[in-house]
PDB file of C-alpha atoms in Angstrom:
ATOM      1  CA  MET A 270      -0.013  -0.005  -0.023  1.00 49.00           C
ATOM      2  CA  SER A 271       1.477   3.291  -1.058  1.00 50.00           C
ATOM      3  CA  SER A 272       0.630   5.621   1.792  1.00 58.00           C
ATOM      4  CA  VAL A 273      -0.194   5.816   5.434  1.00 60.00           C
ATOM      5  CA  SER A 274      -3.693   6.904   4.919  1.00 61.00           C
ATOM      6  CA  GLN A 275      -4.421   4.174   2.503  1.00 63.00           C
ATOM      7  CA  ARG A 276      -3.076   1.664   5.021  1.00 63.00           C
ATOM      8  CA  MET A 277      -5.143   3.114   7.758  1.00 65.00           C
ATOM      9  CA  GLU A 278      -8.382   3.033   5.511  1.00 68.00           C
ATOM     10  CA  THR A 279      -7.657  -0.615   4.545  1.00 65.00           C
ATOM     11  CA  ALA A 280      -7.040  -1.690   8.112  1.00 68.00           C
ATOM     12  CA  SER A 281     -10.252  -0.183   9.309  1.00 71.00           C
ATOM     13  CA  GLY A 282     -12.260  -2.391   7.059  1.00 74.00           C
ATOM     14  CA  LEU A 283     -10.627  -5.639   8.036  1.00 80.00           C
ATOM     15  CA  ILE A 284     -12.313  -8.217  10.300  1.00 82.00           C
ATOM     16  CA  PRO A 285     -10.626  -8.717  13.601  1.00 84.00           C
ATOM     17  CA  MET A 286      -9.757 -12.353  13.997  1.00 86.00           C
ATOM     18  CA  ILE A 287      -7.937 -12.237  17.456  1.00 85.00           C
ATOM     19  CA  LEU A 288      -7.675  -9.433  19.948  1.00 84.00           C
ATOM     20  CA  THR A 289      -5.118  -9.967  22.788  1.00 82.00           C
ATOM     21  CA  PRO A 290      -6.086  -8.496  26.156  1.00 80.00           C
ATOM     22  CA  TYR A 291      -4.653  -4.984  26.918  1.00 79.00           C
ATOM     23  CA  VAL A 292      -2.494  -5.535  29.987  1.00 79.00           C
ATOM     24  CA  ALA A 293       0.494  -3.655  31.271  1.00 78.00           C
ATOM     25  CA  LYS A 294       3.006  -6.444  30.717  1.00 80.00           C
ATOM     26  CA  ARG A 295       6.415  -6.579  29.020  1.00 81.00           C
ATOM     27  CA  ASP A 296       5.414  -9.550  26.790  1.00 84.00           C
ATOM     28  CA  VAL A 297       2.321 -11.108  25.448  1.00 84.00           C
ATOM     29  CA  THR A 298       2.488 -14.814  24.283  1.00 86.00           C
ATOM     30  CA  ALA A 299      -0.359 -16.802  22.807  1.00 87.00           C
ATOM     31  CA  ARG A 300      -1.153 -19.672  20.620  1.00 89.00           C
ATOM     32  CA  TYR A 301      -3.915 -19.595  17.980  1.00 89.00           C
ATOM     33  CA  GLU A 302      -5.295 -21.818  15.382  1.00 89.00           C
ATOM     34  CA  LEU A 303      -6.206 -20.043  12.120  1.00 88.00           C
ATOM     35  CA  PRO A 304      -7.142 -21.310   8.711  1.00 89.00           C
ATOM     36  CA  PRO A 305      -4.664 -20.562   5.886  1.00 87.00           C
ATOM     37  CA  GLY A 306      -4.677 -17.070   4.561  1.00 86.00           C
ATOM     38  CA  GLN A 307      -3.187 -13.559   4.793  1.00 85.00           C
ATOM     39  CA  TYR A 308      -3.202 -11.843   8.158  1.00 87.00           C
ATOM     40  CA  LEU A 309      -2.210  -8.475   9.416  1.00 85.00           C
ATOM     41  CA  ILE A 310      -0.532  -8.247  12.859  1.00 86.00           C
ATOM     42  CA  ILE A 311      -0.823  -4.857  14.448  1.00 82.00           C
ATOM     43  CA  PRO A 312       1.409  -4.403  17.638  1.00 83.00           C
ATOM     44  CA  THR A 313       0.273  -1.519  19.878  1.00 81.00           C
ATOM     45  CA  THR A 314       1.354   0.063  23.059  1.00 81.00           C
ATOM     46  CA  TYR A 315      -0.751  -0.060  26.313  1.00 79.00           C
ATOM     47  CA  MET A 316      -1.423   3.603  26.258  1.00 78.00           C
ATOM     48  CA  PRO A 317      -2.454   5.700  23.254  1.00 73.00           C
ATOM     49  CA  HIS A 318      -0.029   7.823  21.503  1.00 65.00           C
ATOM     50  CA  GLU A 319       2.946   6.251  23.124  1.00 72.00           C
ATOM     51  CA  GLU A 320       5.869   4.722  21.161  1.00 68.00           C
ATOM     52  CA  SER A 321       8.197   1.817  21.897  1.00 74.00           C
ATOM     53  CA  SER A 322      10.516  -0.595  20.233  1.00 76.00           C
ATOM     54  CA  PHE A 323       9.324  -4.146  20.160  1.00 81.00           C
ATOM     55  CA  THR A 324      10.252  -7.629  19.040  1.00 86.00           C
ATOM     56  CA  LEU A 325       7.630  -9.717  17.144  1.00 86.00           C
ATOM     57  CA  ARG A 326       8.229 -13.514  16.868  1.00 88.00           C
ATOM     58  CA  VAL A 327       5.820 -15.699  14.852  1.00 89.00           C
ATOM     59  CA  PHE A 328       6.224 -19.446  14.957  1.00 90.00           C
ATOM     60  CA  THR A 329       4.050 -21.703  12.622  1.00 89.00           C
ATOM     61  CA  GLU A 330       3.830 -25.301  11.937  1.00 88.00           C
ATOM     62  CA  THR A 331       3.923 -24.657   8.176  1.00 87.00           C
ATOM     63  CA  GLU A 332       6.269 -22.268   6.289  1.00 87.00           C
ATOM     64  CA  ASN A 333       5.056 -18.673   6.391  1.00 85.00           C
ATOM     65  CA  THR A 334       6.094 -15.387   4.741  1.00 85.00           C
ATOM     66  CA  LEU A 335       6.248 -12.455   7.257  1.00 83.00           C
ATOM     67  CA  THR A 336       6.726  -9.052   5.621  1.00 81.00           C
ATOM     68  CA  GLU A 337       6.528  -5.591   7.026  1.00 77.00           C
ATOM     69  CA  ILE A 338       4.156  -3.326   5.285  1.00 74.00           C
ATOM     70  CA  ASP A 339       6.027  -0.084   4.340  1.00 74.00           C
ATOM     71  CA  CYS A 340       6.305   2.567   1.698  1.00 73.00           C
ATOM     72  CA  GLU A 341       8.641   3.182  -1.138  1.00 80.00           C
ATOM     73  CA  VAL A 342      10.467   6.533  -0.434  1.00 88.00           C
ATOM     74  CA  LYS A 343       9.350   9.163  -3.071  1.00 89.00           C
ATOM     75  CA  ALA A 344       8.039  12.646  -3.552  1.00 91.00           C
ATOM     76  CA  ARG A 345       5.006  13.618  -5.569  1.00 90.00           C
ATOM     77  CA  GLY A 346       5.042  16.557  -7.949  1.00 89.00           C
ATOM     78  CA  GLU A 347       3.087  18.920  -5.658  1.00 90.00           C
ATOM     79  CA  VAL A 348       5.985  19.040  -3.454  1.00 92.00           C
ATOM     80  CA  PHE A 349       7.676  21.424  -5.899  1.00 91.00           C
ATOM     81  CA  GLN A 350       4.696  23.246  -7.159  1.00 91.00           C
ATOM     82  CA  GLU A 351       4.002  26.812  -5.957  1.00 91.00           C
ATOM     83  CA  SER A 352       0.974  26.993  -3.767  1.00 92.00           C
ATOM     84  CA  GLU A 353      -1.736  29.654  -3.964  1.00 91.00           C
ATOM     85  CA  LEU A 354      -1.633  32.639  -1.655  1.00 92.00           C
ATOM     86  CA  ARG A 355      -4.606  34.270  -0.187  1.00 90.00           C
ATOM     87  CA  ILE A 356      -3.605  37.809  -1.019  1.00 91.00           C
ATOM     88  CA  SER A 357      -3.226  39.400  -4.484  1.00 93.00           C
ATOM     89  CA  ALA A 358       0.109  39.673  -6.344  1.00 92.00           C
ATOM     90  CA  GLU A 359      -0.122  43.439  -5.946  1.00 94.00           C
ATOM     91  CA  GLU A 360      -0.654  43.321  -2.231  1.00 95.00           C
ATOM     92  CA  PHE A 361       2.184  40.621  -1.817  1.00 95.00           C
ATOM     93  CA  SER A 362       4.530  42.958  -3.805  1.00 95.00           C
ATOM     94  CA  ARG A 363       3.817  45.853  -1.515  1.00 94.00           C
ATOM     95  CA  HIS A 364       4.542  43.668   1.577  1.00 94.00           C
ATOM     96  CA  PHE A 365       7.818  42.554  -0.145  1.00 95.00           C
ATOM     97  CA  LYS A 366       9.050  46.112  -0.852  1.00 94.00           C
ATOM     98  CA  ARG A 367       8.454  46.990   2.821  1.00 93.00           C
ATOM     99  CA  LEU A 368      10.223  43.853   4.219  1.00 93.00           C
ATOM    100  CA  SER A 369      13.157  43.630   1.751  1.00 93.00           C
ATOM    101  CA  GLY A 370      14.667  46.999   2.416  1.00 88.00           C
ATOM    102  CA  GLN A 371      16.736  49.006  -0.078  1.00 91.00           C
ATOM    103  CA  ASP A 372      18.321  46.120  -2.002  1.00 94.00           C
ATOM    104  CA  GLN A 373      14.808  44.566  -2.537  1.00 96.00           C
ATOM    105  CA  GLU A 374      15.983  41.099  -1.621  1.00 96.00           C
ATOM    106  CA  ILE A 375      15.387  38.793   1.421  1.00 97.00           C
ATOM    107  CA  SER A 376      18.308  37.602   3.287  1.00 96.00           C
ATOM    108  CA  PRO A 377      18.486  34.686   5.719  1.00 96.00           C
ATOM    109  CA  GLU A 378      18.521  37.271   8.576  1.00 96.00           C
ATOM    110  CA  GLU A 379      15.509  39.157   7.089  1.00 96.00           C
ATOM    111  CA  LEU A 380      13.678  35.913   6.628  1.00 96.00           C
ATOM    112  CA  GLN A 381      14.365  34.937  10.324  1.00 96.00           C
ATOM    113  CA  LYS A 382      12.877  38.289  11.358  1.00 95.00           C
ATOM    114  CA  ILE A 383       9.879  37.840   9.194  1.00 95.00           C
ATOM    115  CA  LEU A 384       9.126  34.231  10.440  1.00 95.00           C
ATOM    116  CA  ILE A 385       9.536  35.204  14.090  1.00 94.00           C
ATOM    117  CA  GLN A 386       7.236  38.295  13.625  1.00 93.00           C
ATOM    118  CA  VAL A 387       4.576  36.196  11.858  1.00 92.00           C
ATOM    119  CA  THR A 388       4.543  33.101  14.124  1.00 92.00           C
ATOM    120  CA  SER A 389       4.413  35.279  17.272  1.00 90.00           C
ATOM    121  CA  LYS A 390       0.782  36.151  16.294  1.00 88.00           C
ATOM    122  CA  HIS A 391      -0.035  32.420  16.094  1.00 86.00           C
ATOM    123  CA  THR A 392      -0.159  31.068  19.582  1.00 84.00           C
ATOM    124  CA  HIS A 393      -0.969  27.555  18.333  1.00 86.00           C
ATOM    125  CA  LEU A 394       2.618  27.337  16.755  1.00 90.00           C
ATOM    126  CA  LYS A 395       5.448  26.455  19.130  1.00 91.00           C
ATOM    127  CA  THR A 396       8.835  27.484  17.947  1.00 92.00           C
ATOM    128  CA  HIS A 397      12.348  28.139  19.426  1.00 89.00           C
ATOM    129  CA  GLY A 398      13.214  31.108  17.367  1.00 89.00           C
ATOM    130  CA  PHE A 399      14.047  29.977  13.892  1.00 93.00           C
ATOM    131  CA  SER A 400      17.843  29.602  13.706  1.00 94.00           C
ATOM    132  CA  LEU A 401      19.754  31.163  10.914  1.00 95.00           C
ATOM    133  CA  ASP A 402      20.642  27.560   9.681  1.00 94.00           C
ATOM    134  CA  THR A 403      16.879  26.950   9.319  1.00 94.00           C
ATOM    135  CA  CYS A 404      16.284  30.089   7.438  1.00 96.00           C
ATOM    136  CA  SER A 405      19.261  29.530   5.111  1.00 95.00           C
ATOM    137  CA  GLN A 406      17.937  26.063   4.539  1.00 94.00           C
ATOM    138  CA  LEU A 407      14.540  27.248   3.556  1.00 95.00           C
ATOM    139  CA  LEU A 408      15.880  30.194   1.477  1.00 96.00           C
ATOM    140  CA  LYS A 409      17.895  27.640  -0.667  1.00 94.00           C
ATOM    141  CA  ILE A 410      14.591  26.138  -1.707  1.00 93.00           C
ATOM    142  CA  SER A 411      13.775  29.055  -3.993  1.00 94.00           C
ATOM    143  CA  ASP A 412      17.205  30.763  -4.479  1.00 94.00           C
ATOM    144  CA  PHE A 413      17.048  30.010  -8.199  1.00 92.00           C
ATOM    145  CA  SER A 414      19.551  32.776  -9.045  1.00 91.00           C
ATOM    146  CA  GLY A 415      22.023  31.381  -6.596  1.00 92.00           C
ATOM    147  CA  THR A 416      22.718  34.792  -4.873  1.00 94.00           C
ATOM    148  CA  GLY A 417      21.893  33.728  -1.315  1.00 95.00           C
ATOM    149  CA  LYS A 418      18.985  36.100  -1.261  1.00 96.00           C
ATOM    150  CA  LEU A 419      15.421  36.136  -2.633  1.00 96.00           C
ATOM    151  CA  GLN A 420      13.998  38.395  -5.197  1.00 95.00           C
ATOM    152  CA  LEU A 421      10.148  39.051  -5.452  1.00 96.00           C
ATOM    153  CA  GLU A 422       9.197  35.883  -7.338  1.00 95.00           C
ATOM    154  CA  GLU A 423      11.570  33.603  -5.439  1.00 96.00           C
ATOM    155  CA  PHE A 424      10.315  34.920  -2.134  1.00 96.00           C
ATOM    156  CA  LYS A 425       6.673  34.593  -3.325  1.00 96.00           C
ATOM    157  CA  TYR A 426       7.456  30.950  -4.196  1.00 96.00           C
ATOM    158  CA  LEU A 427       8.876  30.157  -0.799  1.00 96.00           C
ATOM    159  CA  TRP A 428       6.266  32.027   1.188  1.00 96.00           C
ATOM    160  CA  SER A 429       3.469  30.087  -0.593  1.00 96.00           C
ATOM    161  CA  LYS A 430       5.150  26.800   0.541  1.00 96.00           C
ATOM    162  CA  ILE A 431       5.713  28.019   4.042  1.00 96.00           C
ATOM    163  CA  LYS A 432       2.021  28.868   4.283  1.00 95.00           C
ATOM    164  CA  GLU A 433       1.097  25.449   2.861  1.00 96.00           C
ATOM    165  CA  TRP A 434       3.276  23.789   5.479  1.00 97.00           C
ATOM    166  CA  GLU A 435       1.951  25.855   8.322  1.00 96.00           C
ATOM    167  CA  HIS A 436      -1.627  24.784   7.332  1.00 96.00           C
ATOM    168  CA  LEU A 437      -0.606  21.157   7.295  1.00 96.00           C
ATOM    169  CA  PHE A 438       1.100  21.479  10.630  1.00 97.00           C
ATOM    170  CA  THR A 439      -1.907  22.896  12.104  1.00 95.00           C
ATOM    171  CA  LYS A 440      -4.275  20.454  10.554  1.00 95.00           C
ATOM    172  CA  HIS A 441      -2.212  17.424  11.679  1.00 94.00           C
ATOM    173  CA  ASP A 442      -1.370  18.714  15.167  1.00 94.00           C
ATOM    174  CA  ARG A 443      -4.425  16.761  16.352  1.00 90.00           C
ATOM    175  CA  ASP A 444      -3.894  17.343  20.196  1.00 88.00           C
ATOM    176  CA  ARG A 445      -3.232  21.131  19.644  1.00 90.00           C
ATOM    177  CA  SER A 446       0.024  20.855  21.573  1.00 92.00           C
ATOM    178  CA  GLY A 447       1.842  23.110  19.072  1.00 92.00           C
ATOM    179  CA  THR A 448       4.122  20.153  18.380  1.00 94.00           C
ATOM    180  CA  MET A 449       4.033  16.949  16.397  1.00 94.00           C
ATOM    181  CA  ASP A 450       4.663  13.396  17.636  1.00 93.00           C
ATOM    182  CA  ILE A 451       5.807  10.855  15.051  1.00 91.00           C
ATOM    183  CA  GLN A 452       2.387   9.914  13.831  1.00 89.00           C
ATOM    184  CA  GLU A 453       1.363  13.391  13.304  1.00 93.00           C
ATOM    185  CA  LEU A 454       4.610  14.185  11.472  1.00 95.00           C
ATOM    186  CA  ARG A 455       4.126  11.103   9.314  1.00 92.00           C
ATOM    187  CA  LEU A 456       0.714  12.270   8.230  1.00 92.00           C
ATOM    188  CA  ALA A 457       1.804  15.775   7.748  1.00 95.00           C
ATOM    189  CA  LEU A 458       4.728  14.840   5.541  1.00 96.00           C
ATOM    190  CA  GLU A 459       2.470  12.490   3.515  1.00 94.00           C
ATOM    191  CA  ALA A 460      -0.076  15.416   3.022  1.00 94.00           C
ATOM    192  CA  ALA A 461       2.809  17.641   1.846  1.00 95.00           C
ATOM    193  CA  GLY A 462       3.576  15.006  -0.949  1.00 94.00           C
ATOM    194  CA  PHE A 463       6.249  12.960   0.735  1.00 94.00           C
ATOM    195  CA  GLN A 464       5.919   9.202   0.937  1.00 91.00           C
ATOM    196  CA  LEU A 465       8.481   7.946   3.425  1.00 92.00           C
ATOM    197  CA  ASN A 466       9.000   4.488   5.035  1.00 89.00           C
ATOM    198  CA  ASN A 467       8.950   3.831   8.802  1.00 85.00           C
ATOM    199  CA  SER A 468      12.691   4.016   9.487  1.00 87.00           C
ATOM    200  CA  LEU A 469      13.061   7.184   7.713  1.00 92.00           C
ATOM    201  CA  VAL A 470      10.238   8.996   9.528  1.00 92.00           C
ATOM    202  CA  GLU A 471      11.666   7.605  12.793  1.00 91.00           C
ATOM    203  CA  SER A 472      15.038   9.122  11.925  1.00 93.00           C
ATOM    204  CA  LEU A 473      13.637  12.465  11.004  1.00 95.00           C
ATOM    205  CA  CYS A 474      11.568  12.677  14.226  1.00 94.00           C
ATOM    206  CA  MET A 475      14.860  11.846  16.230  1.00 93.00           C
ATOM    207  CA  LYS A 476      16.848  14.453  14.257  1.00 94.00           C
ATOM    208  CA  TYR A 477      14.350  17.317  14.326  1.00 95.00           C
ATOM    209  CA  GLY A 478      12.449  16.524  17.651  1.00 94.00           C
ATOM    210  CA  ASN A 479      13.285  17.468  21.165  1.00 93.00           C
ATOM    211  CA  ASP A 480      14.301  15.130  23.934  1.00 92.00           C
ATOM    212  CA  VAL A 481      10.939  13.316  23.921  1.00 91.00           C
ATOM    213  CA  ARG A 482      10.713  13.417  19.977  1.00 91.00           C
ATOM    214  CA  GLN A 483       8.218  16.224  19.746  1.00 94.00           C
ATOM    215  CA  VAL A 484       8.677  18.427  16.567  1.00 96.00           C
ATOM    216  CA  ASP A 485       7.821  22.181  16.823  1.00 96.00           C
ATOM    217  CA  PHE A 486       7.054  24.304  13.981  1.00 96.00           C
ATOM    218  CA  ASP A 487      10.391  25.722  13.082  1.00 94.00           C
ATOM    219  CA  SER A 488      11.884  22.133  13.264  1.00 96.00           C
ATOM    220  CA  PHE A 489       8.985  20.973  11.039  1.00 97.00           C
ATOM    221  CA  LEU A 490       9.989  23.709   8.492  1.00 96.00           C
ATOM    222  CA  SER A 491      13.582  22.638   8.647  1.00 96.00           C
ATOM    223  CA  CYS A 492      12.673  19.053   8.168  1.00 96.00           C
ATOM    224  CA  VAL A 493      10.587  19.743   5.093  1.00 96.00           C
ATOM    225  CA  GLY A 494      13.319  21.982   3.696  1.00 95.00           C
ATOM    226  CA  HIS A 495      15.778  19.169   4.167  1.00 95.00           C
ATOM    227  CA  LEU A 496      13.576  16.727   2.309  1.00 95.00           C
ATOM    228  CA  VAL A 497      12.991  19.153  -0.544  1.00 94.00           C
ATOM    229  CA  GLY A 498      16.660  19.705  -0.988  1.00 91.00           C
ATOM    230  CA  VAL A 499      17.377  16.001  -0.988  1.00 92.00           C
ATOM    231  CA  PHE A 500      14.793  15.184  -3.595  1.00 91.00           C
ATOM    232  CA  VAL A 501      15.817  18.154  -5.819  1.00 88.00           C
ATOM    233  CA  ALA A 502      19.440  17.161  -5.658  1.00 85.00           C
ATOM    234  CA  ALA A 503      18.604  13.556  -6.401  1.00 81.00           C
ATOM    235  CA  ASP A 504      16.620  14.489  -9.446  1.00 71.00           C
ATOM    236  CA  GLY A 505      18.756  17.361 -10.632  1.00 62.00           C
ATOM    237  CA  THR A 506      15.713  19.559 -11.091  1.00 56.00           C
ATOM    238  CA  SER A 507      14.649  22.909  -9.868  1.00 54.00           C
ATOM    239  CA  PRO A 508      11.200  24.070  -8.732  1.00 54.00           C
ATOM    240  CA  THR A 509      11.282  26.674 -11.537  1.00 48.00           C
ATOM    241  CA  ARG A 510      10.672  24.124 -14.087  1.00 41.00           C
ATOM    242  CA  PRO A 511       8.423  21.079 -14.224  1.00 37.00           C
ATOM    243  CA  VAL A 512       9.595  17.897 -12.331  1.00 38.00           C
ATOM    244  CA  THR A 513       9.830  15.107 -14.737  1.00 35.00           C
ATOM    245  CA  PRO A 514      11.395  11.837 -13.407  1.00 34.00           C
ATOM    246  CA  ARG A 515      14.115  10.335 -15.562  1.00 31.00           C
ATOM    247  CA  SER A 516      16.252   7.361 -15.319  1.00 29.00           C
ATOM    248  CA  ARG A 517      19.683   7.748 -13.498  1.00 29.00           C
ATOM    249  CA  ASN A 518      22.742   5.635 -13.035  1.00 29.00           C
ATOM    250  CA  THR A 519      23.148   6.534  -9.434  1.00 28.00           C
ATOM    251  CA  ALA A 520      22.407   5.008  -6.145  1.00 28.00           C
ATOM    252  CA  VAL A 521      20.301   7.744  -4.883  1.00 32.00           C
ATOM    253  CA  ALA A 522      17.500   8.255  -7.262  1.00 34.00           C
ATOM    254  CA  GLY A 523      15.147   6.179  -9.384  1.00 37.00           C
ATOM    255  CA  THR A 524      11.844   6.487 -11.184  1.00 36.00           C
ATOM    256  CA  THR A 525       8.350   5.088 -11.012  1.00 41.00           C
ATOM    257  CA  ASP A 526       5.537   4.844 -13.553  1.00 41.00           C
ATOM    258  CA  ALA A 527       3.581   7.486 -11.667  1.00 43.00           C
ATOM    259  CA  PRO A 528       3.747  11.045 -13.308  1.00 42.00           C
ATOM    260  CA  ASN A 529       5.864  13.690 -11.498  1.00 47.00           C
ATOM    261  CA  THR A 530       7.169  11.358  -8.915  1.00 46.00           C
ATOM    262  CA  ILE A 531      10.822  11.158  -7.696  1.00 45.00           C
ATOM    263  CA  VAL A 532      12.042   8.169  -5.875  1.00 44.00           C
ATOM    264  CA  VAL A 533      15.057   8.503  -3.602  1.00 46.00           C
ATOM    265  CA  CYS A 534      16.928   5.822  -1.580  1.00 45.00           C
ATOM    266  CA  PHE A 535      18.264   7.332   1.743  1.00 45.00           C
ATOM    267  CA  PRO A 536      21.415   5.830   3.064  1.00 41.00           C
TER     268      PRO A 536
END
């Protein structure tokens, strides 16, 4: 199954065959007799929204094939497409002239000030100040001229993506904590156009999350900016032109039959 949402929808329609009792124990062992067929085993934690590593052992009297259901790593075309802003081009141009100063370009420092100012008005977004590294990483997404600063159309592209990602962050922050746990992060990244496997999402949550693996808004932007950069570098494309997958003789990128899809193998 190609996405988390598809797997969740499929699982909700399955008929439960066996439900083990929910008890606070370190291990659960049981023996069952089942007719031949395909079965889905879903390990869970005792408390909702908690995570833990686990070992699953399955012993059968006849040979079986046990496979983890996971995703192929890829990015859909909408990852690189400019999103629609709610304000007119003329109004955005006026804001840009006011924010960009005499040189009429946005630097990482100016982007940092803009992000801090804007997010301070949204109490539902937790941040830790938007580091210059994060702002530089975001700026590279649309620095088509390679100057290290953004002109009007470049900033318009980047800001449209930031507002899109802000909407997805708010939508998938189900508990309204201002941060994302690993499941919320997984669904938000999928909605943004990234199809990632379990190990990669776990790695991203560890890298961009805090001590308890909660990802705040600026870390989420940094995470998405990192993913965009990886896929652009792998395919050798720029958001300024259509993203069309093509075959490559490298170990990092591949193609699928789906239109506007880039597949990347993360080391």
